[in-house]
Amino acid sequence: GNSVTQMEGPVTLSEEAFLTINCTYTATGYPSLFWYVQYPGEGLQLLLKATKADDKGSNKGFEATYRKETTSFHLEKGSVQVSDSAVYFCALRSGANSKLTFGKGITLSVRP
Amino acid sequence: GAGVSQSPRYKVAKRGQDVALRCDPISGHVSLFWYQQALGQGPEFLTYFQNEAQLDKSGLPSDRFFAERPEGSVSTLKIQRTQQEDSAVYLCASSLRRDYYNEQFFGPGTRLTVL
């Protein structure tokens, strides 16, 4: 079946530090890949997505590249801000089924 | 416009009680999903509707869980004879079409605590 594995957290960084959050997946067929973010007190929001191999999703300074050869979709940002503090979820959707399969999520805290 | 809304936001139930959780999707959205998020975990799929038809209920953990969407808009997730392991945040999401690439918009969730 489909699964998503995220690196263990939490992660604490200083403002302007470089961020990488690892995500690998197992899926049948050719999945679409997503990063969702949950800010404190808010619902899940789509951060970025990629629908085929070598696609790069980007939004708000975050980027992730769909790597089929390594089955990975790592999230990166060059310079994090305090406002980026949130929980980040990697997810996939595969085949005819529209349901999302999520990783466990990782909490990012950015200190001033 | 208004996003996905869920009510109640918090629900405390005694073990054995029945609960009903409501989801109001974005107006006009055809697809509706329910997910269960245990503490410290990612959301897990429960069930999926396209309009009023429940097309996938493979994620419902037991026959105590029941979902409906009788008029193709508002949906209710019902849990009968609640157990402590049912404690979780229940998320609802909707999307405009059944299209594979359509974004799912999530509500704020209902946090259920079973004592």
mmCIF file of N, CA, C and O in Angstrom, chain A residues 3 7 10 14 27 33 38 47 55 72 80 82 91-92 95 99 101:
data_model
loop_
_atom_site.group_PDB
_atom_site.id
_atom_site.type_symbol
_atom_site.label_atom_id
_atom_site.label_comp_id
_atom_site.label_asym_id
_atom_site.label_seq_id
_atom_site.Cartn_x
_atom_site.Cartn_y
_atom_site.Cartn_z
ATOM 1 N N SER A 3 2.477 4.693 1.454
ATOM 2 C CA SER A 3 2.953 5.203 2.752
ATOM 3 C C SER A 3 3.885 6.377 2.541
ATOM 4 O O SER A 3 4.499 6.517 1.484
ATOM 5 N N MET A 7 11.041 12.627 8.383
ATOM 6 C CA MET A 7 12.088 12.619 9.393
ATOM 7 C C MET A 7 11.474 12.923 10.761
ATOM 8 O O MET A 7 10.421 13.546 10.873
ATOM 9 N N PRO A 10 10.947 17.132 16.990
ATOM 10 C CA PRO A 10 10.762 18.432 16.346
ATOM 11 C C PRO A 10 12.072 19.034 15.866
ATOM 12 O O PRO A 10 13.146 18.534 16.178
ATOM 13 N N SER A 14 17.179 28.783 14.182
ATOM 14 C CA SER A 14 17.227 30.230 14.354
ATOM 15 C C SER A 14 16.734 30.897 13.080
ATOM 16 O O SER A 14 16.830 30.326 11.974
ATOM 17 N N ALA A 27 4.587 4.048 -3.102
ATOM 18 C CA ALA A 27 3.275 4.157 -3.735
ATOM 19 C C ALA A 27 3.216 3.281 -4.972
ATOM 20 O O ALA A 27 4.231 3.013 -5.612
ATOM 21 N N LEU A 33 2.435 14.451 -5.220
ATOM 22 C CA LEU A 33 3.049 14.677 -3.907
ATOM 23 C C LEU A 33 2.731 16.074 -3.412
ATOM 24 O O LEU A 33 2.656 17.023 -4.209
ATOM 25 N N GLN A 38 0.279 23.302 8.914
ATOM 26 C CA GLN A 38 -0.751 23.624 9.907
ATOM 27 C C GLN A 38 -0.160 24.628 10.883
ATOM 28 O O GLN A 38 0.671 24.276 11.727
ATOM 29 N N LEU A 47 0.596 23.740 0.994
ATOM 30 C CA LEU A 47 1.754 24.613 0.839
ATOM 31 C C LEU A 47 2.277 24.558 -0.595
ATOM 32 O O LEU A 47 2.496 25.587 -1.227
ATOM 33 N N ASP A 55 9.193 17.496 -11.361
ATOM 34 C CA ASP A 55 8.475 18.743 -11.095
ATOM 35 C C ASP A 55 8.996 19.354 -9.814
ATOM 36 O O ASP A 55 9.301 18.655 -8.849
ATOM 37 N N SER A 72 11.540 10.530 -3.232
ATOM 38 C CA SER A 72 11.642 11.548 -2.196
ATOM 39 C C SER A 72 10.989 12.851 -2.641
ATOM 40 O O SER A 72 10.818 13.107 -3.854
ATOM 41 N N VAL A 80 14.552 30.711 6.936
ATOM 42 C CA VAL A 80 13.255 30.600 7.633
ATOM 43 C C VAL A 80 12.986 31.834 8.488
ATOM 44 O O VAL A 80 13.917 32.521 8.926
ATOM 45 N N VAL A 82 10.338 33.457 11.751
ATOM 46 C CA VAL A 82 9.572 33.040 12.933
ATOM 47 C C VAL A 82 8.160 32.618 12.530
ATOM 48 O O VAL A 82 7.596 31.658 13.065
ATOM 49 N N ALA A 91 2.511 14.437 1.975
ATOM 50 C CA ALA A 91 1.378 13.581 1.644
ATOM 51 C C ALA A 91 1.451 13.167 0.177
ATOM 52 O O ALA A 91 2.117 13.819 -0.637
ATOM 53 N N LEU A 92 0.750 12.099 -0.158
ATOM 54 C CA LEU A 92 0.669 11.666 -1.553
ATOM 55 C C LEU A 92 -0.752 11.268 -1.900
ATOM 56 O O LEU A 92 -1.571 10.956 -1.037
ATOM 57 N N GLY A 95 -3.217 6.914 -7.985
ATOM 58 C CA GLY A 95 -4.220 6.133 -8.661
ATOM 59 C C GLY A 95 -5.542 6.853 -8.778
ATOM 60 O O GLY A 95 -5.628 8.070 -8.656
ATOM 61 N N LYS A 99 -8.078 9.958 -2.210
ATOM 62 C CA LYS A 99 -7.712 10.177 -0.810
ATOM 63 C C LYS A 99 -6.233 10.473 -0.683
ATOM 64 O O LYS A 99 -5.398 10.028 -1.477
ATOM 65 N N THR A 101 -2.690 10.262 1.541
ATOM 66 C CA THR A 101 -1.958 9.505 2.545
ATOM 67 C C THR A 101 -0.892 10.435 3.112
ATOM 68 O O THR A 101 -0.066 10.964 2.361
#
